[in-house]
Amino acid sequence: MMDLKRINAYMAKVAASEKRCFKPAGKKLKAGLDLGTAYIVIVVLDENDNPVACEKEAAGVLRDGVVVDYQGALSVVRRLKGELERRLGTELTKCAIAMPAGTEGSVRTHQYIAEGAGFEVTEILDEPTAANSVYKIDNGVVVDIGGGTTGLAVFKDGVVEKIYDEPTGGTHLSLVLSGNYRIPFEQAEAVKQDYRKHGEIFPIVRPVIEKMATIVARSIDRNEADTIYLCGGTSCLTGIEEVFEKVTGIHTVKPDDPFLVTPAGIAMNC
Ligand code: ATP
């Protein structure tokens, strides 16, 4: 079972490390670079996996988990790395990276971007497996709902049995909201990320969430998992776990703040 109390406290500290640096336990720093469709994030942990610092930037340089603007991605990663080094007063030399499952063909591109920004890449993971470094579940399904993709990993006795990825994510919810309210995409993003608006927007985006949950239900055997563990920015939506539970028939849980679970898990593997 996932220790929700531990994870809520841990993720609150990761989120806080965006505003202030925490003193690392030793000299070694572990960085996790998440090149996402909606956000590029770098999380820095100490050698005991305690959060140290974090930087993120909204960027449209990937589509469906694949880099479409190489130079744009490179300059964002350079900027985030530089800002972290300024805050920490030290150079970051190594990082781990992760790919949405099923986009392994573009591993090299992600790696070149990290290297172009001055990182040595020590580990390449798939996103839901990275997330499970935080959750540490032995049996169940980790579902990572990001901006452009929904990925899942089925774990049995601590081992990944299956990974799957589908190009549907939060960007699609924002497109639906943009059309519905007749507002620009950026404004729809802001409305969606406002927790006070979640009650109002939920009925509008519910069909897309049901579709995501149906895809997850189709790609797992109900007998192979008794719990779904959500993460990724789109999992922040209030009530999303109830839709997943209803559609899949599988108990579904998420921490209070599931946004930075994957980048933190990537950093743990550096
Ligand atoms: P991918 O992994 O699909 O390539 P990504 O890594 O950019 O994308 P995340 O950073 O996990 O994905 O999540 C980004 C998505 O989460 C965006 O669509 C964003 O609008 C959404 N999001 C962030 N915060 C919230 C919130 N509070 N409520 C609803 N959605 C949110």
Short mmCIF file of N, CA, C and O in Angstrom, two decimals, residues 138-255:
data_model
loop_
_atom_site.label_atom_id
_atom_site.label_comp_id
_atom_site.label_asym_id
_atom_site.label_seq_id
_atom_site.Cartn_x
_atom_site.Cartn_y
_atom_site.Cartn_z
N ASP A 138 4.40 -2.12 -4.74
CA ASP A 138 4.84 -3.41 -5.27
C ASP A 138 3.81 -3.96 -6.26
O ASP A 138 4.16 -4.59 -7.25
N ASN A 139 2.54 -3.73 -5.93
CA ASN A 139 1.46 -4.26 -6.78
C ASN A 139 0.43 -3.17 -7.07
O ASN A 139 -0.03 -2.49 -6.14
N GLY A 140 0.09 -3.00 -8.34
CA GLY A 140 -0.90 -1.98 -8.70
C GLY A 140 -0.50 -1.30 -10.00
O GLY A 140 0.47 -1.69 -10.65
N VAL A 141 -1.28 -0.28 -10.36
CA VAL A 141 -1.04 0.42 -11.62
C VAL A 141 -0.73 1.90 -11.34
O VAL A 141 -1.52 2.56 -10.66
N VAL A 142 0.39 2.40 -11.84
CA VAL A 142 0.70 3.82 -11.74
C VAL A 142 0.28 4.46 -13.05
O VAL A 142 0.70 4.02 -14.12
N VAL A 143 -0.60 5.47 -12.96
CA VAL A 143 -1.06 6.17 -14.17
C VAL A 143 -0.59 7.62 -14.10
O VAL A 143 -0.94 8.34 -13.17
N ASP A 144 0.22 8.02 -15.08
CA ASP A 144 0.79 9.37 -15.13
C ASP A 144 0.06 10.16 -16.21
O ASP A 144 0.23 9.91 -17.40
N ILE A 145 -0.79 11.11 -15.77
CA ILE A 145 -1.56 11.91 -16.74
C ILE A 145 -0.90 13.28 -16.85
O ILE A 145 -1.03 14.12 -15.95
N GLY A 146 -0.17 13.49 -17.93
CA GLY A 146 0.58 14.73 -18.12
C GLY A 146 -0.18 15.71 -18.99
O GLY A 146 -1.42 15.77 -18.98
N GLY A 147 0.58 16.50 -19.77
CA GLY A 147 -0.04 17.48 -20.65
C GLY A 147 -0.45 16.84 -21.97
O GLY A 147 -1.55 17.07 -22.48
N GLY A 148 0.44 16.02 -22.53
CA GLY A 148 0.16 15.46 -23.84
C GLY A 148 -0.07 13.96 -23.85
O GLY A 148 -0.56 13.41 -24.84
N THR A 149 0.29 13.30 -22.75
CA THR A 149 0.20 11.84 -22.75
C THR A 149 -0.34 11.30 -21.43
O THR A 149 -0.23 11.94 -20.39
N THR A 150 -0.92 10.11 -21.52
CA THR A 150 -1.31 9.35 -20.33
C THR A 150 -0.54 8.04 -20.39
O THR A 150 -0.71 7.26 -21.33
N GLY A 151 0.33 7.83 -19.41
CA GLY A 151 1.14 6.61 -19.41
C GLY A 151 0.78 5.75 -18.21
O GLY A 151 0.32 6.27 -17.19
N LEU A 152 0.96 4.45 -18.37
CA LEU A 152 0.72 3.59 -17.21
C LEU A 152 1.78 2.50 -17.12
O LEU A 152 2.38 2.10 -18.11
N ALA A 153 2.02 2.08 -15.88
CA ALA A 153 2.91 0.94 -15.64
C ALA A 153 2.21 0.01 -14.63
O ALA A 153 1.71 0.47 -13.61
N VAL A 154 2.15 -1.27 -14.99
CA VAL A 154 1.57 -2.26 -14.08
C VAL A 154 2.72 -2.92 -13.31
O VAL A 154 3.67 -3.41 -13.93
N PHE A 155 2.61 -2.91 -11.99
CA PHE A 155 3.65 -3.51 -11.14
C PHE A 155 3.14 -4.78 -10.48
O PHE A 155 2.01 -4.82 -9.97
N LYS A 156 3.96 -5.80 -10.49
CA LYS A 156 3.65 -7.04 -9.78
C LYS A 156 4.88 -7.43 -8.96
O LYS A 156 5.96 -7.56 -9.52
N ASP A 157 4.70 -7.55 -7.68
CA ASP A 157 5.80 -7.87 -6.75
C ASP A 157 7.01 -6.96 -6.99
O ASP A 157 8.16 -7.42 -7.01
N GLY A 158 6.73 -5.68 -7.23
CA GLY A 158 7.80 -4.69 -7.37
C GLY A 158 8.43 -4.63 -8.76
O GLY A 158 9.31 -3.81 -9.00
N VAL A 159 7.96 -5.49 -9.67
CA VAL A 159 8.56 -5.53 -11.01
C VAL A 159 7.56 -5.00 -12.03
O VAL A 159 6.36 -5.31 -11.95
N VAL A 160 8.05 -4.21 -13.01
CA VAL A 160 7.16 -3.71 -14.06
C VAL A 160 6.75 -4.85 -14.99
O VAL A 160 7.60 -5.52 -15.56
N GLU A 161 5.44 -5.06 -15.10
CA GLU A 161 4.95 -6.13 -15.98
C GLU A 161 4.60 -5.59 -17.35
O GLU A 161 4.72 -6.26 -18.35
N LYS A 162 4.12 -4.33 -17.36
CA LYS A 162 3.64 -3.78 -18.63
C LYS A 162 3.71 -2.26 -18.57
O LYS A 162 3.43 -1.67 -17.52
N ILE A 163 4.12 -1.61 -19.67
CA ILE A 163 3.98 -0.16 -19.74
C ILE A 163 3.20 0.18 -21.00
O ILE A 163 3.24 -0.56 -21.99
N TYR A 164 2.46 1.29 -20.93
CA TYR A 164 1.62 1.67 -22.06
C TYR A 164 1.47 3.18 -22.05
O TYR A 164 1.45 3.80 -20.98
N ASP A 165 1.35 3.78 -23.22
CA ASP A 165 1.19 5.23 -23.29
C ASP A 165 0.21 5.61 -24.39
O ASP A 165 0.18 4.97 -25.44
N GLU A 166 -0.56 6.65 -24.13
CA GLU A 166 -1.59 7.09 -25.08
C GLU A 166 -1.49 8.62 -25.22
O GLU A 166 -1.36 9.32 -24.22
N PRO A 167 -1.51 9.15 -26.46
CA PRO A 167 -1.36 10.60 -26.60
C PRO A 167 -2.63 11.39 -26.26
O PRO A 167 -3.21 12.07 -27.11
N THR A 168 -3.09 11.29 -25.02
CA THR A 168 -4.21 12.10 -24.53
C THR A 168 -3.80 12.63 -23.16
O THR A 168 -3.30 11.88 -22.34
N GLY A 169 -3.99 13.94 -22.94
CA GLY A 169 -3.60 14.50 -21.64
C GLY A 169 -4.29 15.82 -21.38
O GLY A 169 -5.32 16.13 -21.99
N GLY A 170 -3.71 16.60 -20.47
CA GLY A 170 -4.33 17.84 -20.04
C GLY A 170 -4.52 18.85 -21.16
O GLY A 170 -5.46 19.66 -21.11
N THR A 171 -3.65 18.82 -22.16
CA THR A 171 -3.78 19.74 -23.30
C THR A 171 -5.14 19.57 -23.96
O THR A 171 -5.78 20.55 -24.36
N HIS A 172 -5.61 18.33 -24.04
CA HIS A 172 -6.90 18.06 -24.67
C HIS A 172 -8.05 18.63 -23.84
O HIS A 172 -9.05 19.10 -24.37
N LEU A 173 -7.87 18.61 -22.51
CA LEU A 173 -8.90 19.20 -21.64
C LEU A 173 -8.95 20.72 -21.86
O LEU A 173 -10.03 21.30 -21.94
N SER A 174 -7.77 21.33 -22.00
CA SER A 174 -7.72 22.79 -22.21
C SER A 174 -8.33 23.16 -23.56
O SER A 174 -9.01 24.19 -23.68
N LEU A 175 -8.11 22.32 -24.58
CA LEU A 175 -8.71 22.59 -25.90
C LEU A 175 -10.24 22.55 -25.81
O LEU A 175 -10.93 23.39 -26.39
N VAL A 176 -10.75 21.60 -25.04
CA VAL A 176 -12.21 21.48 -24.87
C VAL A 176 -12.74 22.72 -24.15
O VAL A 176 -13.77 23.30 -24.54
N LEU A 177 -12.02 23.16 -23.11
CA LEU A 177 -12.46 24.35 -22.36
C LEU A 177 -12.38 25.60 -23.23
O LEU A 177 -13.27 26.45 -23.19
N SER A 178 -11.30 25.68 -24.04
CA SER A 178 -11.11 26.83 -24.92
C SER A 178 -12.29 26.94 -25.89
O SER A 178 -12.84 28.03 -26.10
N GLY A 179 -12.70 25.83 -26.46
CA GLY A 179 -13.82 25.83 -27.39
C GLY A 179 -15.14 26.15 -26.69
O GLY A 179 -15.96 26.93 -27.19
N ASN A 180 -15.31 25.58 -25.51
CA ASN A 180 -16.55 25.76 -24.78
C ASN A 180 -16.80 27.19 -24.33
O ASN A 180 -17.90 27.72 -24.46
N TYR A 181 -15.74 27.80 -23.78
CA TYR A 181 -15.87 29.17 -23.27
C TYR A 181 -15.53 30.22 -24.32
O TYR A 181 -15.59 31.42 -24.06
N ARG A 182 -15.09 29.75 -25.51
CA ARG A 182 -14.63 30.65 -26.57
C ARG A 182 -13.54 31.59 -26.05
O ARG A 182 -13.64 32.82 -26.14
N ILE A 183 -12.53 30.99 -25.44
CA ILE A 183 -11.39 31.76 -24.91
C ILE A 183 -10.10 31.16 -25.47
O ILE A 183 -10.09 30.00 -25.88
N PRO A 184 -8.99 31.95 -25.51
CA PRO A 184 -7.73 31.40 -26.03
C PRO A 184 -7.24 30.24 -25.15
O PRO A 184 -7.57 30.16 -23.96
N PHE A 185 -6.42 29.39 -25.76
CA PHE A 185 -5.90 28.20 -25.08
C PHE A 185 -5.22 28.56 -23.74
O PHE A 185 -5.46 27.90 -22.72
N GLU A 186 -4.38 29.62 -23.75
CA GLU A 186 -3.63 29.99 -22.53
C GLU A 186 -4.58 30.34 -21.39
O GLU A 186 -4.34 30.01 -20.24
N GLN A 187 -5.68 31.01 -21.75
CA GLN A 187 -6.67 31.38 -20.73
C GLN A 187 -7.36 30.12 -20.20
O GLN A 187 -7.62 29.99 -19.00
N ALA A 188 -7.64 29.19 -21.11
CA ALA A 188 -8.27 27.93 -20.70
C ALA A 188 -7.36 27.16 -19.75
O ALA A 188 -7.82 26.57 -18.77
N GLU A 189 -6.05 27.21 -20.02
CA GLU A 189 -5.06 26.56 -19.13
C GLU A 189 -5.15 27.16 -17.73
O GLU A 189 -5.14 26.43 -16.73
N ALA A 190 -5.23 28.49 -17.68
CA ALA A 190 -5.26 29.17 -16.38
C ALA A 190 -6.55 28.82 -15.62
O ALA A 190 -6.51 28.55 -14.42
N VAL A 191 -7.66 28.78 -16.34
CA VAL A 191 -8.95 28.42 -15.70
C VAL A 191 -8.84 27.01 -15.14
O VAL A 191 -9.21 26.74 -13.98
N LYS A 192 -8.29 26.10 -15.94
CA LYS A 192 -8.20 24.69 -15.54
C LYS A 192 -7.32 24.49 -14.33
O LYS A 192 -7.57 23.62 -13.49
N GLN A 193 -6.26 25.31 -14.21
CA GLN A 193 -5.33 25.13 -13.09
C GLN A 193 -5.77 25.84 -11.82
O GLN A 193 -5.11 25.74 -10.79
N ASP A 194 -6.91 26.55 -11.90
CA ASP A 194 -7.45 27.25 -10.74
C ASP A 194 -8.38 26.29 -9.97
O ASP A 194 -9.47 25.96 -10.45
N TYR A 195 -7.93 25.85 -8.81
CA TYR A 195 -8.70 24.86 -8.03
C TYR A 195 -10.13 25.34 -7.75
O TYR A 195 -11.04 24.53 -7.67
N ARG A 196 -10.32 26.66 -7.64
CA ARG A 196 -11.67 27.19 -7.33
C ARG A 196 -12.62 26.98 -8.51
O ARG A 196 -13.84 27.04 -8.33
N LYS A 197 -12.07 26.77 -9.70
CA LYS A 197 -12.91 26.61 -10.90
C LYS A 197 -13.20 25.13 -11.21
O LYS A 197 -13.96 24.82 -12.13
N HIS A 198 -12.56 24.22 -10.49
CA HIS A 198 -12.66 22.80 -10.84
C HIS A 198 -14.10 22.29 -10.84
O HIS A 198 -14.50 21.52 -11.71
N GLY A 199 -14.91 22.75 -9.87
CA GLY A 199 -16.31 22.31 -9.79
C GLY A 199 -17.08 22.69 -11.05
O GLY A 199 -17.85 21.90 -11.60
N GLU A 200 -16.81 23.91 -11.53
CA GLU A 200 -17.53 24.44 -12.70
C GLU A 200 -17.09 23.75 -14.01
O GLU A 200 -17.92 23.42 -14.86
N ILE A 201 -15.79 23.50 -14.14
CA ILE A 201 -15.30 22.97 -15.42
C ILE A 201 -15.42 21.44 -15.53
O ILE A 201 -15.40 20.89 -16.62
N PHE A 202 -15.57 20.78 -14.38
CA PHE A 202 -15.51 19.32 -14.40
C PHE A 202 -16.52 18.67 -15.35
O PHE A 202 -16.16 17.78 -16.14
N PRO A 203 -17.81 19.12 -15.31
CA PRO A 203 -18.77 18.48 -16.23
C PRO A 203 -18.39 18.66 -17.70
O PRO A 203 -18.69 17.81 -18.53
N ILE A 204 -17.69 19.77 -18.01
CA ILE A 204 -17.31 20.03 -19.41
C ILE A 204 -16.19 19.09 -19.86
O ILE A 204 -16.20 18.59 -20.99
N VAL A 205 -15.22 18.83 -18.97
CA VAL A 205 -14.07 18.00 -19.37
C VAL A 205 -14.28 16.52 -19.03
O VAL A 205 -13.49 15.66 -19.45
N ARG A 206 -15.36 16.21 -18.32
CA ARG A 206 -15.59 14.83 -17.87
C ARG A 206 -15.54 13.80 -19.00
O ARG A 206 -14.92 12.74 -18.83
N PRO A 207 -16.15 14.08 -20.18
CA PRO A 207 -16.09 13.07 -21.25
C PRO A 207 -14.66 12.72 -21.66
O PRO A 207 -14.36 11.56 -21.97
N VAL A 208 -13.75 13.71 -21.65
CA VAL A 208 -12.35 13.43 -22.03
C VAL A 208 -11.69 12.58 -20.93
O VAL A 208 -10.93 11.65 -21.22
N ILE A 209 -12.01 12.89 -19.68
CA ILE A 209 -11.44 12.11 -18.57
C ILE A 209 -11.97 10.67 -18.63
O ILE A 209 -11.23 9.72 -18.41
N GLU A 210 -13.25 10.54 -18.96
CA GLU A 210 -13.83 9.19 -19.09
C GLU A 210 -13.11 8.42 -20.20
O GLU A 210 -12.86 7.23 -20.08
N LYS A 211 -12.75 9.15 -21.28
CA LYS A 211 -12.03 8.49 -22.37
C LYS A 211 -10.65 8.02 -21.89
O LYS A 211 -10.23 6.90 -22.18
N MET A 212 -9.97 8.87 -21.14
CA MET A 212 -8.64 8.48 -20.59
C MET A 212 -8.79 7.24 -19.72
O MET A 212 -8.00 6.30 -19.82
N ALA A 213 -9.81 7.26 -18.86
CA ALA A 213 -10.01 6.13 -17.94
C ALA A 213 -10.38 4.86 -18.71
O ALA A 213 -9.97 3.76 -18.34
N THR A 214 -11.14 5.03 -19.81
CA THR A 214 -11.52 3.86 -20.63
C THR A 214 -10.27 3.25 -21.26
O THR A 214 -10.13 2.02 -21.32
N ILE A 215 -9.37 4.12 -21.74
CA ILE A 215 -8.12 3.63 -22.34
C ILE A 215 -7.32 2.85 -21.30
O ILE A 215 -6.80 1.76 -21.59
N VAL A 216 -7.25 3.39 -20.07
CA VAL A 216 -6.52 2.69 -19.00
C VAL A 216 -7.20 1.35 -18.72
O VAL A 216 -6.54 0.31 -18.63
N ALA A 217 -8.54 1.38 -18.62
CA ALA A 217 -9.28 0.14 -18.32
C ALA A 217 -9.02 -0.92 -19.38
O ALA A 217 -8.86 -2.10 -19.07
N ARG A 218 -8.96 -0.47 -20.65
CA ARG A 218 -8.76 -1.42 -21.75
C ARG A 218 -7.36 -2.02 -21.75
O ARG A 218 -7.16 -3.13 -22.24
N SER A 219 -6.41 -1.26 -21.23
CA SER A 219 -5.03 -1.76 -21.33
C SER A 219 -4.57 -2.52 -20.09
O SER A 219 -3.41 -2.91 -20.01
N ILE A 220 -5.45 -2.70 -19.10
CA ILE A 220 -5.07 -3.54 -17.95
C ILE A 220 -6.14 -4.58 -17.67
O ILE A 220 -7.32 -4.40 -18.00
N ASP A 221 -5.70 -5.65 -17.06
CA ASP A 221 -6.61 -6.70 -16.66
C ASP A 221 -7.04 -6.40 -15.22
O ASP A 221 -6.19 -6.21 -14.35
N ARG A 222 -8.34 -6.34 -14.99
CA ARG A 222 -8.84 -5.98 -13.65
C ARG A 222 -8.31 -6.90 -12.56
O ARG A 222 -8.19 -6.53 -11.41
N ASN A 223 -7.97 -8.12 -12.96
CA ASN A 223 -7.47 -9.07 -11.96
C ASN A 223 -6.01 -8.83 -11.60
O ASN A 223 -5.51 -9.35 -10.62
N GLU A 224 -5.31 -8.04 -12.46
CA GLU A 224 -3.88 -7.84 -12.19
C GLU A 224 -3.60 -6.63 -11.31
O GLU A 224 -2.46 -6.39 -10.94
N ALA A 225 -4.65 -5.88 -10.96
CA ALA A 225 -4.41 -4.70 -10.12
C ALA A 225 -5.61 -4.40 -9.24
O ALA A 225 -6.75 -4.41 -9.72
N ASP A 226 -5.36 -4.14 -7.97
CA ASP A 226 -6.50 -3.76 -7.11
C ASP A 226 -6.52 -2.26 -6.83
O ASP A 226 -7.49 -1.75 -6.29
N THR A 227 -5.46 -1.54 -7.23
CA THR A 227 -5.45 -0.09 -7.01
C THR A 227 -4.75 0.63 -8.16
O THR A 227 -3.74 0.14 -8.67
N ILE A 228 -5.32 1.79 -8.54
CA ILE A 228 -4.67 2.68 -9.51
C ILE A 228 -4.12 3.87 -8.72
O ILE A 228 -4.82 4.45 -7.89
N TYR A 229 -2.85 4.22 -8.97
CA TYR A 229 -2.19 5.33 -8.29
C TYR A 229 -1.96 6.42 -9.33
O TYR A 229 -1.17 6.23 -10.26
N LEU A 230 -2.66 7.56 -9.19
CA LEU A 230 -2.54 8.63 -10.19
C LEU A 230 -1.38 9.58 -9.86
O LEU A 230 -1.09 9.84 -8.69
N CYS A 231 -0.76 10.12 -10.93
CA CYS A 231 0.20 11.21 -10.78
C CYS A 231 0.18 12.01 -12.07
O CYS A 231 -0.58 11.71 -12.99
N GLY A 232 1.04 13.06 -12.14
CA GLY A 232 1.05 13.94 -13.32
C GLY A 232 0.13 15.13 -13.09
O GLY A 232 -0.84 15.04 -12.32
N GLY A 233 0.45 16.25 -13.75
CA GLY A 233 -0.27 17.50 -13.51
C GLY A 233 -1.78 17.41 -13.66
O GLY A 233 -2.53 18.01 -12.89
N THR A 234 -2.23 16.65 -14.66
CA THR A 234 -3.68 16.57 -14.89
C THR A 234 -4.41 15.85 -13.75
O THR A 234 -5.60 16.08 -13.53
N SER A 235 -3.68 15.04 -12.99
CA SER A 235 -4.29 14.37 -11.84
C SER A 235 -4.65 15.36 -10.73
O SER A 235 -5.36 15.00 -9.79
N CYS A 236 -4.17 16.62 -10.84
CA CYS A 236 -4.54 17.64 -9.86
C CYS A 236 -6.04 17.93 -9.90
O CYS A 236 -6.61 18.43 -8.93
N LEU A 237 -6.69 17.66 -11.05
CA LEU A 237 -8.11 17.97 -11.18
C LEU A 237 -8.93 17.33 -10.06
O LEU A 237 -8.89 16.11 -9.88
N THR A 238 -9.67 18.15 -9.35
CA THR A 238 -10.47 17.67 -8.23
C THR A 238 -11.53 16.69 -8.73
O THR A 238 -12.33 17.03 -9.60
N GLY A 239 -11.53 15.49 -8.23
CA GLY A 239 -12.55 14.50 -8.56
C GLY A 239 -12.16 13.54 -9.68
O GLY A 239 -12.90 12.61 -9.99
N ILE A 240 -10.98 13.73 -10.27
CA ILE A 240 -10.57 12.87 -11.40
C ILE A 240 -10.46 11.41 -10.95
O ILE A 240 -10.79 10.48 -11.70
N GLU A 241 -10.05 11.20 -9.69
CA GLU A 241 -9.87 9.82 -9.19
C GLU A 241 -11.22 9.09 -9.14
O GLU A 241 -11.28 7.88 -9.34
N GLU A 242 -12.31 9.86 -8.87
CA GLU A 242 -13.63 9.21 -8.80
C GLU A 242 -14.07 8.71 -10.18
O GLU A 242 -14.67 7.65 -10.29
N VAL A 243 -13.77 9.50 -11.22
CA VAL A 243 -14.13 9.08 -12.59
C VAL A 243 -13.34 7.82 -12.95
O VAL A 243 -13.90 6.85 -13.51
N PHE A 244 -12.06 7.82 -12.63
CA PHE A 244 -11.23 6.63 -12.93
C PHE A 244 -11.77 5.41 -12.20
O PHE A 244 -11.87 4.32 -12.78
N GLU A 245 -12.15 5.60 -10.95
CA GLU A 245 -12.66 4.47 -10.15
C GLU A 245 -13.96 3.94 -10.75
O GLU A 245 -14.16 2.73 -10.86
N LYS A 246 -14.83 4.86 -11.17
CA LYS A 246 -16.13 4.45 -11.72
C LYS A 246 -15.96 3.71 -13.04
O LYS A 246 -16.55 2.66 -13.28
N VAL A 247 -15.13 4.26 -13.93
CA VAL A 247 -14.97 3.68 -15.26
C VAL A 247 -14.21 2.35 -15.21
O VAL A 247 -14.57 1.39 -15.89
N THR A 248 -13.14 2.30 -14.39
CA THR A 248 -12.30 1.09 -14.38
C THR A 248 -12.80 0.04 -13.40
O THR A 248 -12.47 -1.14 -13.53
N GLY A 249 -13.56 0.48 -12.39
CA GLY A 249 -13.99 -0.46 -11.34
C GLY A 249 -12.84 -0.80 -10.41
O GLY A 249 -12.91 -1.75 -9.62
N ILE A 250 -11.76 -0.02 -10.46
CA ILE A 250 -10.57 -0.27 -9.62
C ILE A 250 -10.37 0.92 -8.67
O ILE A 250 -10.41 2.09 -9.11
N HIS A 251 -10.18 0.60 -7.39
CA HIS A 251 -9.92 1.63 -6.38
C HIS A 251 -8.81 2.57 -6.86
O HIS A 251 -7.75 2.09 -7.30
N THR A 252 -9.05 3.91 -6.81
CA THR A 252 -8.07 4.86 -7.36
C THR A 252 -7.69 5.91 -6.31
O THR A 252 -8.58 6.48 -5.67
N VAL A 253 -6.40 6.13 -6.15
CA VAL A 253 -5.93 7.10 -5.15
C VAL A 253 -4.92 8.06 -5.78
O VAL A 253 -4.31 7.77 -6.81
N LYS A 254 -4.76 9.23 -5.13
CA LYS A 254 -3.72 10.18 -5.56
C LYS A 254 -3.30 11.00 -4.35
O LYS A 254 -4.08 11.17 -3.40
N PRO A 255 -2.08 11.52 -4.36
CA PRO A 255 -1.66 12.40 -3.25
C PRO A 255 -2.30 13.77 -3.40
O PRO A 255 -2.89 14.08 -4.44
#
